[in-house]
XYZ file of C-alpha atoms in Angstrom:
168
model
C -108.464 -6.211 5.724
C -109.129 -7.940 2.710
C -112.127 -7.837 0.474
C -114.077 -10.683 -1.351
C -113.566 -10.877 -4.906
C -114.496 -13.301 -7.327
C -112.314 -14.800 -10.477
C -113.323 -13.459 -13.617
C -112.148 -16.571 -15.354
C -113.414 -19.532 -13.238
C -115.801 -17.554 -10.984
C -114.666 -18.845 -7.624
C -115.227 -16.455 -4.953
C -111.590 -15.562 -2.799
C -110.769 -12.624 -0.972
C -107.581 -9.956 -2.490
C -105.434 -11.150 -0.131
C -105.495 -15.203 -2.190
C -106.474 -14.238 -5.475
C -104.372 -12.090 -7.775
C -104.911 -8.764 -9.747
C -103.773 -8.237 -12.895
C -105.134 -5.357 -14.986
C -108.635 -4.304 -13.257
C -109.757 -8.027 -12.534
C -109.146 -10.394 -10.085
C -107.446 -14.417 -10.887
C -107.774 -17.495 -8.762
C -104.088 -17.979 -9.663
C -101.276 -16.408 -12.285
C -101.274 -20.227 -14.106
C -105.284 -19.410 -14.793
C -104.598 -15.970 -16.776
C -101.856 -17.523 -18.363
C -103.736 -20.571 -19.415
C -106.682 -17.887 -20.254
C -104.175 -15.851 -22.506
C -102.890 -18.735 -24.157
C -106.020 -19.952 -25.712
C -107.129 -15.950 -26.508
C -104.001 -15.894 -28.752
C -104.695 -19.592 -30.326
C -108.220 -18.853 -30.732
C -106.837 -15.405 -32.709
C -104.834 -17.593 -34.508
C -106.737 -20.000 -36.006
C -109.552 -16.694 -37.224
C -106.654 -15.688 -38.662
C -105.485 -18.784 -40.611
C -108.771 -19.290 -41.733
C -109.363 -15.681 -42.889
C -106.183 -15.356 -44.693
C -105.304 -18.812 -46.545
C -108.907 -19.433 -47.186
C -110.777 -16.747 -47.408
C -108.433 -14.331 -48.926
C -109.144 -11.415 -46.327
C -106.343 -8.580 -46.098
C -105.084 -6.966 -42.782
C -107.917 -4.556 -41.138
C -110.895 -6.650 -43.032
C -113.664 -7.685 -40.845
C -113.814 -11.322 -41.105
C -117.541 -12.820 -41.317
C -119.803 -13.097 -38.143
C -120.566 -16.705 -39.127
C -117.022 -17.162 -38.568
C -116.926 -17.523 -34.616
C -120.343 -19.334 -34.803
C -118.693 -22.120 -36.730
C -115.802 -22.429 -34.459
C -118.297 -22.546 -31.610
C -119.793 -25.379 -33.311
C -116.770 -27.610 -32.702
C -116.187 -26.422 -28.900
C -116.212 -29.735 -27.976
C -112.328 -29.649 -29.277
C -109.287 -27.275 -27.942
C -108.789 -24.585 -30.027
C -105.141 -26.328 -31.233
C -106.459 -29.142 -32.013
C -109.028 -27.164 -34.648
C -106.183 -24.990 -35.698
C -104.072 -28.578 -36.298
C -107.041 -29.961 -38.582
C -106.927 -27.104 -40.494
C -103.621 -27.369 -41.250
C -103.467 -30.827 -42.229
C -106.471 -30.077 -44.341
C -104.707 -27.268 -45.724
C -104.300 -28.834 -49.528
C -108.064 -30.277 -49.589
C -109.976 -27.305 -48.891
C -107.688 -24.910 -51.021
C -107.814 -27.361 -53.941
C -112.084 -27.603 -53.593
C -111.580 -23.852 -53.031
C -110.439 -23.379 -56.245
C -112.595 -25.710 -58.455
C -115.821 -25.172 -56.854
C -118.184 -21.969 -57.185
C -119.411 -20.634 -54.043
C -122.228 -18.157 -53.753
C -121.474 -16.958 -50.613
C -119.064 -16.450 -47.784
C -121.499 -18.177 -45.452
C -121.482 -21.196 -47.970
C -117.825 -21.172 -48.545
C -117.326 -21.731 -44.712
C -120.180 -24.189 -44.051
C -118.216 -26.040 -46.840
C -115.058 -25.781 -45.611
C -116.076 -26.831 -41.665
C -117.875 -29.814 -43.382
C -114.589 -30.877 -44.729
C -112.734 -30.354 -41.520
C -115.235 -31.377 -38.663
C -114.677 -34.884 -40.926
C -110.782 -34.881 -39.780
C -111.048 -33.331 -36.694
C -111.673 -36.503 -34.478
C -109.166 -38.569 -36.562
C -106.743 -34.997 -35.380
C -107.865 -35.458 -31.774
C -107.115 -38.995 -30.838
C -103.724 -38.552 -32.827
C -102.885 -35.338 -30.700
C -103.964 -37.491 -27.490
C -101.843 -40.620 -28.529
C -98.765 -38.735 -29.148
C -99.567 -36.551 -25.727
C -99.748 -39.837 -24.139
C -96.130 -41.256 -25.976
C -94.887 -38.157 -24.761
C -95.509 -38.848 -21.217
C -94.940 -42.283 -21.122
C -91.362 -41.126 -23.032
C -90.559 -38.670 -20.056
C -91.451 -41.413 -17.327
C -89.118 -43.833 -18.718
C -86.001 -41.403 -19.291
C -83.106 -42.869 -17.608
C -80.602 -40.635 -16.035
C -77.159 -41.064 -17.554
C -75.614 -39.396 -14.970
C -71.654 -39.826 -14.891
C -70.384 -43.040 -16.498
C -67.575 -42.733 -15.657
C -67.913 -44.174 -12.599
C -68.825 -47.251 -14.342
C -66.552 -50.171 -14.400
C -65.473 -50.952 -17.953
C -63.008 -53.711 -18.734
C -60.167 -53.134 -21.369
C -59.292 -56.452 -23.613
C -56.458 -56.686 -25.311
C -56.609 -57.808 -29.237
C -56.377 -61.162 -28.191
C -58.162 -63.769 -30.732
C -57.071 -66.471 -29.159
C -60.767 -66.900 -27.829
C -62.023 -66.842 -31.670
C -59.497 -69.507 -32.230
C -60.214 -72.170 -29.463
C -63.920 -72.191 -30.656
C -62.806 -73.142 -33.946
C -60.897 -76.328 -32.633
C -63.866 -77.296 -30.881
């Protein structure tokens, strides 16, 4: 008999028989942990990035609390898409980085999110254009198929055609 669980991702209540288990919790569906795991690495990711090209942090260092608040900030956006603004805003915030004094950690990110919650829209509709090129690309691919079933006709090098237009 099966038991009702609930999704620990979505929430949805299911019974064990619909929903998978992986580990000690329950999933709607194997594509929802996936999706889940997906943006749990991203969202590692991007701390990372920003602790090591920015802030200089070594393997094992705690990063800074403010740190996840900030990212929280801009949860409006996919993690990629705030990991892709970072990187395109690598050489700016390095450069002002370097020739501007910071007091603090907390000042040195509120200065560096500044910079990049600036870009990130300009990131977003860029990442949904080319999503959107990239669909319209795969609806339009044309099967090639076997041409050789294709009729082709095989001239001779006659320019007898080239000369009649001349005498025209």
């Amino acid at each position: 008999m099966a038991r009702s669980c609930k999704c620990h991702i979505t929430g949805e209540t299911g019974t064990t028989d619909t929903f998978v288990k992986i580990g000690k919790y329950y999933y709607k569906s194997q594509e929802i942990y996936d999706a889940e795991q997906r943006q749990k690495e991203i969202y590692k990711s991007l701390i990372d990035y920003i602790c090591y090209e920015f802030l200089g942090y070594g393997d094992g260092q705690p990063f800074p609390t403010s740190l996840p608040k900030k990212i929280k900030e801009l949860s409006f956006y996919d993690y990629e898409t705030i990991l892709e603004t970072f990187q395109k805003c690598h050489d700016d915030i390095c450069y002002w980085i370097e020739h501007k004094q910071f007091e603090t950690e907390y000042g040195k990110l509120s200065y560096i999110f500044a910079m990049v919650k600036s870009k990130l829209s300009d990131v977003h509709s860029d990442r949904v254009r080319r999503e959107k090129q990239s669909e319209n690309t795969k609806k339009t691919e044309i099967e090639c198929g076997d041409l050789s079933s294709l009729g082709t006709k095989h001239r001779g090098k006659d320019i007898s055609s080239f000369l009649n237009d001349d005498e025209l």
